[in-house]
Structures are given as structure tokens and as C-alpha cells.
mmCIF file of C-alpha atoms and ligand atoms in Angstrom:
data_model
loop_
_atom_site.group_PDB
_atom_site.id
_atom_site.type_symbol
_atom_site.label_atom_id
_atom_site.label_comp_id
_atom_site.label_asym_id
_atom_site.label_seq_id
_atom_site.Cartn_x
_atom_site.Cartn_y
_atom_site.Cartn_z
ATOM 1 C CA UNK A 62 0.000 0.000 0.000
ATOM 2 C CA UNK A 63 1.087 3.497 -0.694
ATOM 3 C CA UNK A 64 -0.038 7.116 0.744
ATOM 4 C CA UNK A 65 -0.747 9.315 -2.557
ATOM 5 C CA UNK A 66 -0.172 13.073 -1.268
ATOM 6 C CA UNK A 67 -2.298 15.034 -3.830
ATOM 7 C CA UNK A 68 -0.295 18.689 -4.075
ATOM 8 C CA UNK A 69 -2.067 21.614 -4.154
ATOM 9 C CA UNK A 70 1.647 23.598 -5.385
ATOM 10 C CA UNK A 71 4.431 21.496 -4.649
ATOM 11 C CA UNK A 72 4.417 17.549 -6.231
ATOM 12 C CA UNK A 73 5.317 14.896 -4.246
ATOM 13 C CA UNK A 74 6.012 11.342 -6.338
ATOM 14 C CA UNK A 75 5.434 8.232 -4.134
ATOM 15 C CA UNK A 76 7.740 5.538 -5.504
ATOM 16 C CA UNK A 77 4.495 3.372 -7.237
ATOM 17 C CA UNK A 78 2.872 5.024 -10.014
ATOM 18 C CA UNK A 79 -0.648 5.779 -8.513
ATOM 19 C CA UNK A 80 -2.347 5.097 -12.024
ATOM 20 C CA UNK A 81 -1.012 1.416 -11.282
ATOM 21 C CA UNK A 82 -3.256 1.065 -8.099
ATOM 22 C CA UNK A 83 -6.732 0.974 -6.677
ATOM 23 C CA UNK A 84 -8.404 3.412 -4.449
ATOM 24 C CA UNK A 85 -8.879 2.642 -1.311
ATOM 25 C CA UNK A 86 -9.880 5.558 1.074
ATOM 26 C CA UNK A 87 -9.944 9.265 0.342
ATOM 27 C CA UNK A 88 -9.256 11.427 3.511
ATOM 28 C CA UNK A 89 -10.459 14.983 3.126
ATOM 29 C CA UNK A 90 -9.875 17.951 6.086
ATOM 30 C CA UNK A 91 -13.031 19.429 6.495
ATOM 31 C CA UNK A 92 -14.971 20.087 9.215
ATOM 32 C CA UNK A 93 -18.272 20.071 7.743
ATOM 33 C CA UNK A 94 -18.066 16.877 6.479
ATOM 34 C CA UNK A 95 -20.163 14.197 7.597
ATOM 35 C CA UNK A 96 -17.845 11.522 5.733
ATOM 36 C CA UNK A 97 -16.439 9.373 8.742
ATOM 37 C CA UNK A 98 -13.316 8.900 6.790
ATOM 38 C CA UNK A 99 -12.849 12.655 6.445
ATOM 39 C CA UNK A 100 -10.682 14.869 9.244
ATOM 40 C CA UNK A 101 -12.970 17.272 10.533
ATOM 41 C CA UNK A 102 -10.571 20.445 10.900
ATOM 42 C CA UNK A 103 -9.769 23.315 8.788
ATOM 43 C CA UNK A 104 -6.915 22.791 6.568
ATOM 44 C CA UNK A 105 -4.374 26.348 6.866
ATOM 45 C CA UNK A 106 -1.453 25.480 4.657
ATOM 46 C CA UNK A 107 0.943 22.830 2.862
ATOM 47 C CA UNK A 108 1.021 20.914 0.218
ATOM 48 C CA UNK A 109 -1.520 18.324 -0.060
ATOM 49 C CA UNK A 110 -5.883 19.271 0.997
ATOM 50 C CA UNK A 111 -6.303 15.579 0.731
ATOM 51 C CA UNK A 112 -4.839 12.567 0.624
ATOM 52 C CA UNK A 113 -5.668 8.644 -1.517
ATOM 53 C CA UNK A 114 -4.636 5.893 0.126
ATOM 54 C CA UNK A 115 -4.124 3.531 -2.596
ATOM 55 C CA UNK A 116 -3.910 -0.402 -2.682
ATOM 56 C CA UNK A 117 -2.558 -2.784 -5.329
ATOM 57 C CA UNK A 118 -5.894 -4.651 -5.038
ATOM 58 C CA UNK A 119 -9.602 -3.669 -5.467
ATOM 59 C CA UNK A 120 -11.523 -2.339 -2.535
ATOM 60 C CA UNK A 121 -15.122 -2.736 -1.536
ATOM 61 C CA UNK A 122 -17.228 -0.146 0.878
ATOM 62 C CA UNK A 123 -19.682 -1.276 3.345
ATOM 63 C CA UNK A 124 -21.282 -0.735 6.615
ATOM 64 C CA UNK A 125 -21.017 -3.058 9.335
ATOM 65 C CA UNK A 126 -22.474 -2.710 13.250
ATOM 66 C CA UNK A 127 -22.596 0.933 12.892
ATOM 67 C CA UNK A 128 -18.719 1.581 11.166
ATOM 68 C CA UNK A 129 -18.184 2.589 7.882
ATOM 69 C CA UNK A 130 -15.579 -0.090 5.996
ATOM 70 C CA UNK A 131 -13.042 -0.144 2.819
ATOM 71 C CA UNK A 132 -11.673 -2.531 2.829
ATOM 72 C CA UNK A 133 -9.423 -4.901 0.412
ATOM 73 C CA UNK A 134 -8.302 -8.765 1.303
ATOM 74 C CA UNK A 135 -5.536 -7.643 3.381
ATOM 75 C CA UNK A 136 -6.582 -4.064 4.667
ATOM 76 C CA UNK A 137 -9.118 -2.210 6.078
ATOM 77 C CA UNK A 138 -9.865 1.516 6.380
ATOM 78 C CA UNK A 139 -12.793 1.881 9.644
ATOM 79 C CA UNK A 140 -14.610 4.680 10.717
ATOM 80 C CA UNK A 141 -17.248 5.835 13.065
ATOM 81 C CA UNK A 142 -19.098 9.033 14.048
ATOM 82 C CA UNK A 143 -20.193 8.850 17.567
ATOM 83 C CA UNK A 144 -23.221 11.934 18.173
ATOM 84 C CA UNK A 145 -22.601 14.729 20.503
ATOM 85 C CA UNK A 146 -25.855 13.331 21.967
ATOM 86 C CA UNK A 147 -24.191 10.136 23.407
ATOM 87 C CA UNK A 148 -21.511 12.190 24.843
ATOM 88 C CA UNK A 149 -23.305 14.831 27.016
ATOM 89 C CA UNK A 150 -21.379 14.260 30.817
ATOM 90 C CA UNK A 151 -18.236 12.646 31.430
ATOM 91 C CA UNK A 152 -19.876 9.197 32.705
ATOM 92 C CA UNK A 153 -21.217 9.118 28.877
ATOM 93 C CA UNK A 154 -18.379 10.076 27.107
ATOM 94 C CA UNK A 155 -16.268 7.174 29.126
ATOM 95 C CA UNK A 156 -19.115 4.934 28.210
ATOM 96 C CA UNK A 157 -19.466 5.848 24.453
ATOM 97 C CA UNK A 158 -15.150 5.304 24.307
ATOM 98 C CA UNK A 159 -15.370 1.912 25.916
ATOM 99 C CA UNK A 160 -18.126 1.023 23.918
ATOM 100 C CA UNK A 161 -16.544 2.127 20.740
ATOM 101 C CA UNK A 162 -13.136 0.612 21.524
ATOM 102 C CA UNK A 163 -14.777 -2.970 22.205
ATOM 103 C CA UNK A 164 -16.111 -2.939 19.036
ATOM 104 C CA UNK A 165 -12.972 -1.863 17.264
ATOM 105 C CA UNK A 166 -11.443 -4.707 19.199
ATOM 106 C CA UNK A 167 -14.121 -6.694 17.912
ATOM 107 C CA UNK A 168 -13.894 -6.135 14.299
ATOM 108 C CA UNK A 169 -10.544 -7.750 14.182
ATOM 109 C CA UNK A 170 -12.849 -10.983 14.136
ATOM 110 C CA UNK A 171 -15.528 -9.550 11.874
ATOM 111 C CA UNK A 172 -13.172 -8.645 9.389
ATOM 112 C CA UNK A 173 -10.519 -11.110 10.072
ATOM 113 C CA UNK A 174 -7.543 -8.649 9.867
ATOM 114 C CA UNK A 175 -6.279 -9.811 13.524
ATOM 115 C CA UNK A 176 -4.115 -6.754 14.003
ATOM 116 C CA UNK A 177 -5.025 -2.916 14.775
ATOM 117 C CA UNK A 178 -2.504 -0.753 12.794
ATOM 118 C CA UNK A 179 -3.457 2.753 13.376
ATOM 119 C CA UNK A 180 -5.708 4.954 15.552
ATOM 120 C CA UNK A 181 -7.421 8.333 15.172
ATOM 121 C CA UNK A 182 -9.552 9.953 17.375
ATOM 122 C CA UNK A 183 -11.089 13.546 16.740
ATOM 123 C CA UNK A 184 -13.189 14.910 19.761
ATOM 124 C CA UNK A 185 -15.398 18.151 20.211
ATOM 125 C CA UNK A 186 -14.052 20.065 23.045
ATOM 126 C CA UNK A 187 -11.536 17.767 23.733
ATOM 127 C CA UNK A 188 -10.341 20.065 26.907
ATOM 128 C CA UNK A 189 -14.036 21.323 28.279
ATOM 129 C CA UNK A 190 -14.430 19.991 31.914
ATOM 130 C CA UNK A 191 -11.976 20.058 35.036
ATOM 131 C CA UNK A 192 -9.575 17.457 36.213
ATOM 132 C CA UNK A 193 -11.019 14.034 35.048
ATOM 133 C CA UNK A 194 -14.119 15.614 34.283
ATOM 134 C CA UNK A 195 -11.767 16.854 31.384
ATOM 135 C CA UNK A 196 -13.721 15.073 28.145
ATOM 136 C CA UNK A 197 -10.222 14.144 26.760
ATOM 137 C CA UNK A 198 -9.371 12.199 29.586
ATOM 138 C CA UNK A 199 -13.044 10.829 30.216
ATOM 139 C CA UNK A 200 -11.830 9.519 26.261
ATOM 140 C CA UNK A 201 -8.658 8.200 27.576
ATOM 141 C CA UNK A 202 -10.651 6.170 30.777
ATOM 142 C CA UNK A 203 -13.171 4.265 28.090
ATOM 143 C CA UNK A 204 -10.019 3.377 25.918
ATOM 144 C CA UNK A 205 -7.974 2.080 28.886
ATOM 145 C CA UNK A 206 -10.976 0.049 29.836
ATOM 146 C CA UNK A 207 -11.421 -1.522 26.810
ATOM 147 C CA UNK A 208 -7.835 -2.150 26.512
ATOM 148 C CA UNK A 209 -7.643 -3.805 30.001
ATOM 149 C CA UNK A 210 -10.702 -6.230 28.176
ATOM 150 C CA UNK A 211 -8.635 -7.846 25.576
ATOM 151 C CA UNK A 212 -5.487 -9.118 24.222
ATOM 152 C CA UNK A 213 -4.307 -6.473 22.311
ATOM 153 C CA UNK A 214 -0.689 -4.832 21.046
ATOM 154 C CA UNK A 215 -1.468 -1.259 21.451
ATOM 155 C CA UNK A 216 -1.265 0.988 17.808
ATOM 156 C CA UNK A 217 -0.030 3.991 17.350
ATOM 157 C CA UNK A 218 -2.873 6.619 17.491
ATOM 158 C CA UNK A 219 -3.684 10.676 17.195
ATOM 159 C CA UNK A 220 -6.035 12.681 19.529
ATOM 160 C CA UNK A 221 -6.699 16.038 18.321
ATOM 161 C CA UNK A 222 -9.642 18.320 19.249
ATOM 162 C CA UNK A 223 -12.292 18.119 16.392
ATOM 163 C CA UNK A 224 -14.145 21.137 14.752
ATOM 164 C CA UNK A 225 -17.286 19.143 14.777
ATOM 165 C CA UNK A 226 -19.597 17.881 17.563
ATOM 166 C CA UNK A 227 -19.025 14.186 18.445
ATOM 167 C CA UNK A 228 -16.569 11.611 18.612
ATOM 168 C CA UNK A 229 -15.039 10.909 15.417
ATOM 169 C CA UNK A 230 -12.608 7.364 15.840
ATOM 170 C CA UNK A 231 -11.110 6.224 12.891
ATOM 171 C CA UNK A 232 -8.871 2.902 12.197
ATOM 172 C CA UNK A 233 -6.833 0.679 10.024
ATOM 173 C CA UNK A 234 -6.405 -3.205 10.450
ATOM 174 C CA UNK A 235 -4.165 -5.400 8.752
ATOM 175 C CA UNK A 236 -2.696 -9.043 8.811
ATOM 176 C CA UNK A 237 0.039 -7.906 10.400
ATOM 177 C CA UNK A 238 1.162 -8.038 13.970
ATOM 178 C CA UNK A 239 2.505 -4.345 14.418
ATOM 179 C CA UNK A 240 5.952 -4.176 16.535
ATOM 180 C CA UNK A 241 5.402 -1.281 18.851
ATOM 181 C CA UNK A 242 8.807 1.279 19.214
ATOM 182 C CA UNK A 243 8.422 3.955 22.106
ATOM 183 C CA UNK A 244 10.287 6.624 22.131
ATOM 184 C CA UNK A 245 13.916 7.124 25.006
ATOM 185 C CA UNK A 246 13.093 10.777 25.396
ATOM 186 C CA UNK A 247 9.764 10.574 26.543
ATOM 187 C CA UNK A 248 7.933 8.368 29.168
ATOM 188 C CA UNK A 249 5.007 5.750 27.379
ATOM 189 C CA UNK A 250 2.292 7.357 27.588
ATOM 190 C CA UNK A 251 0.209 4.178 29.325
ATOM 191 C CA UNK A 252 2.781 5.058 31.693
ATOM 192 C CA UNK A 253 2.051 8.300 32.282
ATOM 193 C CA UNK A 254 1.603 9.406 36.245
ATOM 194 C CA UNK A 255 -1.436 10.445 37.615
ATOM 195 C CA UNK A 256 -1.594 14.155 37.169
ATOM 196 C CA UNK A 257 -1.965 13.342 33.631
ATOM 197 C CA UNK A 258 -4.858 11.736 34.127
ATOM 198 C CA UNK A 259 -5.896 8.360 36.235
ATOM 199 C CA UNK A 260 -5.938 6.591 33.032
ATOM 200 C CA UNK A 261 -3.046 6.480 30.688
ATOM 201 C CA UNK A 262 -3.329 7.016 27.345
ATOM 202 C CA UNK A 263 -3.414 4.135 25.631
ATOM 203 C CA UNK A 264 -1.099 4.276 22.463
ATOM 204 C CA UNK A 265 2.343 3.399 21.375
ATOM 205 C CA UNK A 266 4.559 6.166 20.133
ATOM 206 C CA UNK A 267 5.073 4.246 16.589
ATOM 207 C CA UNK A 268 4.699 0.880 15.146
ATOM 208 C CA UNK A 269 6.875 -0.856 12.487
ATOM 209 C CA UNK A 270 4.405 -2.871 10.379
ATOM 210 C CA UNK A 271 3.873 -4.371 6.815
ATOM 211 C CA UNK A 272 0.408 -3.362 4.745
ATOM 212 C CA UNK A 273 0.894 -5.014 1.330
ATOM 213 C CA UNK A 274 4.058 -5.574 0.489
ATOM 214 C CA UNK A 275 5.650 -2.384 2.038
ATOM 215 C CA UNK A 276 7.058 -1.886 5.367
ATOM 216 C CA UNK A 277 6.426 1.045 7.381
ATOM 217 C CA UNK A 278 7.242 3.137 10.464
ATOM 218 C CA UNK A 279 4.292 4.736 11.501
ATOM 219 C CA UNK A 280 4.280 7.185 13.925
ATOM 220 C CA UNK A 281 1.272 8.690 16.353
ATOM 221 C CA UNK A 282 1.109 12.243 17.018
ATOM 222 C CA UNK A 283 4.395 13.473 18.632
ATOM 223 C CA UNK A 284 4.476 16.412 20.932
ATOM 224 C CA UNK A 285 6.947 18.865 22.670
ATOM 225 C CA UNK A 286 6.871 16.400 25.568
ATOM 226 C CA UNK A 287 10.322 15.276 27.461
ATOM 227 C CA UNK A 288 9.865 12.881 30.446
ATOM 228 C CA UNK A 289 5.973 13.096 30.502
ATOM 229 C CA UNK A 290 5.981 16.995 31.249
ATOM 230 C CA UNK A 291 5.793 20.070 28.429
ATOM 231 C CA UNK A 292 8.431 21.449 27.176
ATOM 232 C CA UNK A 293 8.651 25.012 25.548
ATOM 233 C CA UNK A 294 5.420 26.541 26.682
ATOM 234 C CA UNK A 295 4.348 29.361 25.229
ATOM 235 C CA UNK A 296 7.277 29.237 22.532
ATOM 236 C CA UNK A 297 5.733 27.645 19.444
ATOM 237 C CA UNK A 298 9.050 27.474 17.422
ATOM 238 C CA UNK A 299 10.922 25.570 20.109
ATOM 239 C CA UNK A 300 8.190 23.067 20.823
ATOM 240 C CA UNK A 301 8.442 22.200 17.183
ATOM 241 C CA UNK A 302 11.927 21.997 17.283
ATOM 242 C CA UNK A 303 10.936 19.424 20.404
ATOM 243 C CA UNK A 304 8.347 17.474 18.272
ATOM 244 C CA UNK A 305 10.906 16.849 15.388
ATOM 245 C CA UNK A 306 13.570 15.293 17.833
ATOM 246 C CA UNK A 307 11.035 13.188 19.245
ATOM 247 C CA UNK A 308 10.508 12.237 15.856
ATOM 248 C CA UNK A 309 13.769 11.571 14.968
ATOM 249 C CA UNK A 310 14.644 9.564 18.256
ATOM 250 C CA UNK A 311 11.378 7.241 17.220
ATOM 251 C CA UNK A 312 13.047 6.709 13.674
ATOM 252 C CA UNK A 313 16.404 5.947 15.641
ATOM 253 C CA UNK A 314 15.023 3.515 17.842
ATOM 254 C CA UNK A 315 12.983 1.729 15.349
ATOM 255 C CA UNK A 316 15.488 0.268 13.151
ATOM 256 C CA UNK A 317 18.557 0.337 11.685
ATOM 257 C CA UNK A 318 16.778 1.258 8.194
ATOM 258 C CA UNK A 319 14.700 4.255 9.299
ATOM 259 C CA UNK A 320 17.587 5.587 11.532
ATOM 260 C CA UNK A 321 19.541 5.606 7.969
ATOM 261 C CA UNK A 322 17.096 7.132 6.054
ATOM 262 C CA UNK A 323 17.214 10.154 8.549
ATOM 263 C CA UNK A 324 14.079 13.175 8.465
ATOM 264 C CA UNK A 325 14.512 13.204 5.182
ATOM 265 C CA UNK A 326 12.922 10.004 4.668
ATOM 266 C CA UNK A 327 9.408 10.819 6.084
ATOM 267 C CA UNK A 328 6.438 10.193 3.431
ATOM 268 C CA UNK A 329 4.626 13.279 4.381
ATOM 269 C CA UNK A 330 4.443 15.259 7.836
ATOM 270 C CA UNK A 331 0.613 16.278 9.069
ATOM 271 C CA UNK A 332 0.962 18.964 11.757
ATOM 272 C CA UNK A 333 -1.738 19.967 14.395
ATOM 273 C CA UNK A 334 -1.499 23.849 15.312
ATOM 274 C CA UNK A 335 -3.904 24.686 18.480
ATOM 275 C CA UNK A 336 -3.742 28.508 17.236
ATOM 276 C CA UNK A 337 -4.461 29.373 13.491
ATOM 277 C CA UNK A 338 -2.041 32.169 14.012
ATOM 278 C CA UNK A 339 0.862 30.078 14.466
ATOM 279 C CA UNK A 340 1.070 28.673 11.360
ATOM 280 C CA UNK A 341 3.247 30.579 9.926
ATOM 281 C CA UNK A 342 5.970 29.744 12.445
ATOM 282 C CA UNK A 343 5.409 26.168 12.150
ATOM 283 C CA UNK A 344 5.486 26.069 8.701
ATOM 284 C CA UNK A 345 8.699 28.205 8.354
ATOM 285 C CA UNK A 346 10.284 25.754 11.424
ATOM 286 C CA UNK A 347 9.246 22.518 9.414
ATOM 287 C CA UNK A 348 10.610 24.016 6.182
ATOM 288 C CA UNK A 349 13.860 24.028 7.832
ATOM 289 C CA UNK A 350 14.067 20.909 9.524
ATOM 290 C CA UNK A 351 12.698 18.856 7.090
ATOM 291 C CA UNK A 352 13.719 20.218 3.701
ATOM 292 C CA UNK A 353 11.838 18.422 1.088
ATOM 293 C CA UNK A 354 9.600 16.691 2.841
ATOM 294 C CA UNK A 355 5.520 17.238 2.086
ATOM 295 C CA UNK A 356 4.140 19.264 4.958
ATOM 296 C CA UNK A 357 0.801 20.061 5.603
ATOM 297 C CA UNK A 358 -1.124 22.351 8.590
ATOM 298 C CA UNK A 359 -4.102 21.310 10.187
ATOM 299 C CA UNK A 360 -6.223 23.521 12.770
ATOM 300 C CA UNK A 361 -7.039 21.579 15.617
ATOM 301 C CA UNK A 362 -6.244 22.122 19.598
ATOM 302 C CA UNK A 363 -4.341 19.512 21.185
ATOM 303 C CA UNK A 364 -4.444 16.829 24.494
ATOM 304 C CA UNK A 365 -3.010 19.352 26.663
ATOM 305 C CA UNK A 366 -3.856 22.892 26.914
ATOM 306 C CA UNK A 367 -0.142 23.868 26.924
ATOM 307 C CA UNK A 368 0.462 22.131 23.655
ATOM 308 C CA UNK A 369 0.955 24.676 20.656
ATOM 309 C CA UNK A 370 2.063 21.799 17.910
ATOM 310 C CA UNK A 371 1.924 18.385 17.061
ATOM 311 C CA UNK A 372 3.064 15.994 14.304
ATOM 312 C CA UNK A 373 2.102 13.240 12.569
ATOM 313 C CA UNK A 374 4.084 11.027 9.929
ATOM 314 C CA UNK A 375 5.254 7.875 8.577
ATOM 315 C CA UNK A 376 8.015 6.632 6.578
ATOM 316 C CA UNK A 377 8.522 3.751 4.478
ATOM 317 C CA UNK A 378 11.331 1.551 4.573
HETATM 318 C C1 LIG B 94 1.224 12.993 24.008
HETATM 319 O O1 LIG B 94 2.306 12.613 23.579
HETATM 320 C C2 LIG B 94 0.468 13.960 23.157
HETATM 321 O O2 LIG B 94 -4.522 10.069 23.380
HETATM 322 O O3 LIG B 94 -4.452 8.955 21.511
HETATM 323 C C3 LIG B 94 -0.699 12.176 21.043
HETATM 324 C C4 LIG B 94 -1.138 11.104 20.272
HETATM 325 C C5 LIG B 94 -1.365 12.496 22.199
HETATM 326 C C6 LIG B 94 -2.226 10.350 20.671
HETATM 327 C C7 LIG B 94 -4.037 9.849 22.272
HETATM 328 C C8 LIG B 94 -2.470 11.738 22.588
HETATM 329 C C9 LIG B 94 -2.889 10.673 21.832
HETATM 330 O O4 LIG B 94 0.750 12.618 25.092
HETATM 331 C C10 LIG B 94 -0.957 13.661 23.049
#
């Protein structure tokens, strides 16, 4: 499987010609959409508005217990939109994430791809509501209790405030078993102490896996985040600075392939910036540190209030 990046100025050539493969999933940034599949956040700059995830082999579309699928033999794009409705108090919102993360758990059955790849959650107010009345964390509770439910090797994942009411989750499953890396500079997140919350988020910081017949490093949304504490607050510039050697460490740790192919490497960076304002900052800082590499800027607030930036990427290897 490949990620085709489609430019809006600047070209980026994945190494498969995409006229050779199928579509599988179209991902959009809007945040009117009412396409599960879609991110539901304002794009602000960069060099791709959307992006095809293409296949080598057909895909089919269909609904199943609620979640949108596309899906080929080996590979499956998931999606669900969970209704502001169901999420109206904290107790609800823990509820609607446990029940939503026992039936991703469950559709590695129903579509017998055994292993979660990839996470994304997108939540409404993801920082309304004090200490673990906080709605992100209520999020992070449901997950962690669904987690403790089954035998599981925890994916990668993104949690990014959405533009649009609900709970957005999104997911891809392979054949796979993913090999979790976690990152030397920063503490697991399911490890997290409690004055993050008394459940951990549940993610990995990156897994090396296979989809088709391409191996990849994918990474979850990295932060300026040292330890488990914030680093740079209030200095935008130097907490990207802090997100790109977070980055980099992943790529080090992971193997001895993606520590050779270096920043450069990376397939395509998404970044989340909490303030619209800031983009320009971010987007001259990723410029620099990541010359010819496709970036794009989403507009989206982020798991802690003291967050300015956040990035997203993968790299194939
Ligand atoms: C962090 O490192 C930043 O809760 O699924 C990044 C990626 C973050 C995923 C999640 C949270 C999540 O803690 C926040």
C-alpha cells in the first residue's frame, strides 16, 4: 500500500505510479463533512488538501455494526461518528469510548484482519471539563478500559480536538502483527503518572508494520513532551523543534533502516497547530528541519492545553 499526497503547489512522487493502483480511502480535512473517513478540521497550509490511500488490489465499501468499511483482502480503512448526543457528561463520554473501543477490538474478528494498525480519534471540546471531568481524559478512561478487556498490542494513534460535535474514531487493520517502538526521550504514555490523568493514554509512540508488500514506520502524534511533562510553553518554534527530535529519536530507535534514512525520509508530515495564528511559524520551522519533505497544517487544539504543535508522519522503509 502506498499514501498518494495530492499537491495543491508542490508535487510529491510516491515511488508506485498511482495510475497502477486501486483506491482505497480518500481522507479529506473538512470540518463540515459528515464523511467518517474525512478529518474534521480546517486545513491552513501545505502541500496536499487531501490525501488517496491507494492499494494494489480492489476495494469494496460497506457498513457493518454501525462503522463505515473499505476494505481490500488484506486491509481495512474503519470509521465511526459517535453523536454529541451520546456524549453529554463525562460518565457518557467514558461509556461511548469503551463502547466504541470494544467494538474496534471486535472487528478484528468480523473482518478477520487480527491486528489494529493505526488509531485516530477527533473529539469536540476535547479540553471542556476540570480534572477528570476533562472530556479528553473521560476519552482516555473508556479506551484504557477496553484495553484492560482484551489481548491487544497497542497501535499507534492521534487525539486532536475536532471542529465538529461528536466523537469521530477512525482505524486501520491489517494481517500484520505491528511491533510497537516507544520513544527514550519521553515516558510511554500508558505510563504516564497520575496528574496526567488516572488513566493512561493508551497508544504506542510508533509501530513498524507491513500493509501489502511495504514496510512502514508509523508514527502517532508526537508532541513537545520530554519525560511526561511540556516542554517550551508558550514558545511555538521551540516546541516544534521538540516534536521533530522526538521524531527523529522514534526513527532511531525503530530500526537500523529508518535511523539511515534520517528526516529526510518521512512520506509526508501532518501537523496539528492549536492557534491558526501560528502557522506561519510552524510552517517556516518545518521548512527548515525537514527540507523536502511534504508538509501540511491542520487547525485543531491539542491533548493538553499547553500544547501549541503536534506531528504526525510515517516513513517507508
Ligand atoms: C502525548 O504525547 C500527546 O490520546 O491517543 C498524542 C497522540 C497524544 C495520541 C491519544 C495523545 C494521543 O501525550 C498527546
Amino acid at each position: 500500500m502506498y499514501l498518494d499526497r495530492k499537491p495543491t503547489g508542490c508535487t510529491w512522487h510516491p515511488d508506485i505510479d498511482p495510475s497502477d493502483g486501486h483506491l482505497l480511502n480518500t481522507i479529506n480535512f473538512d470540518p463540515a463533512s459528515n464523511n467518517p473517513f474525512d478529518v474534521p478540521l480546517p486545513w491552513l497550509a501545505g502541500d496536499w488538501e487531501s490525501e488517496c490511500w491507494r492499494t494494489s488490489t480492489p476495494s469494496e465499501t460497506f457498513e457493518l455494526k454501525g462503522w463505515q468499511i473499505r476494505r481490500t483482502r488484506d486491509l481495512a480503512f474503519v470509521a465511526i461518528d459517535v453523536p454529541e448526543t451520546g456524549l453529554a457528561n463525562p460518565a457518557d463520554l467514558e461509556a461511548a469510548a469503551l463502547a466504541s473501543y470494544r467494538q474496534l477490538f471486535a472487528l478484528r474478528g468480523q473482518l478477520e484482519l487480527p491486528h489494529l494498525q493505526r488509531v485516530w480519534h477527533w473529539l469536540y471540546q476535547l479540553l471542556e471539563g476540570d480534572g477528570e471531568a476533562q472530556r479528553y481524559r473521560s476519552l482516555c478512561r473508556g479506551r484504557a478500559r477496553a484495553v484492560d478487556e482484551v489481548e491487544a498490542t497497542l497501535p499507534p494513534a492521534t487525539g486532536i480536538e475536532s471542529a465538529r460535535p461528536g466523537l469521530r474514531i477512525q482505524a486501520l487493520f491489517g494481517t500484520q502483527p505491528i511491533t510497537p517502538v516507544e520513544n527514550p526521550r519521553q515516558v510511554s504514555a500508558y505510563r504516564y503518572p497520575r496528574e496526567h490523568g488516572i488513566r493512561s493514554p493508551a497508544f504506542a509512540r510508533a509501530a513498524i508494520t507491513q500493509l501489502g508488500g511495504t514496510r512502514y514506520l508509523l508514527l502517532s502524534g508526537t508532541a513537545s513532551i520530554v519525560g511526561h511533562e511540556t516542554r517550551h510553553v508558550g514558545d511555538v518554534r521551540q516546541q516544534t523543534r521538540e516534536s521533530i527530535a522526538n521524531v527523529a529519536a522514534v526513527m532511531d530507535t525503530a530500526s537500523a533502516d529508518t535511523s539511515a534514512q534520517g528526516l529526510k525520509g518521512l512520506a509526508g508530515v501532518r501537523g496539528y497547530v492549536a492557534a491558526a495564528s501560528n502557522a506561519g511559524v510552524v510552517a517556516s520551522e518545518l521548512r527548515a528541519l525537514l527540507p523536502g519533505v511534504p508538509v501540511t497544517l491542520l487547525h485543531g487544539r491539542l491533548c493538553r492545553p499547553d500544547l501549541h504543535v503536534e506531528v504526525e508522519t510515517l516513513m517507508r522503509f
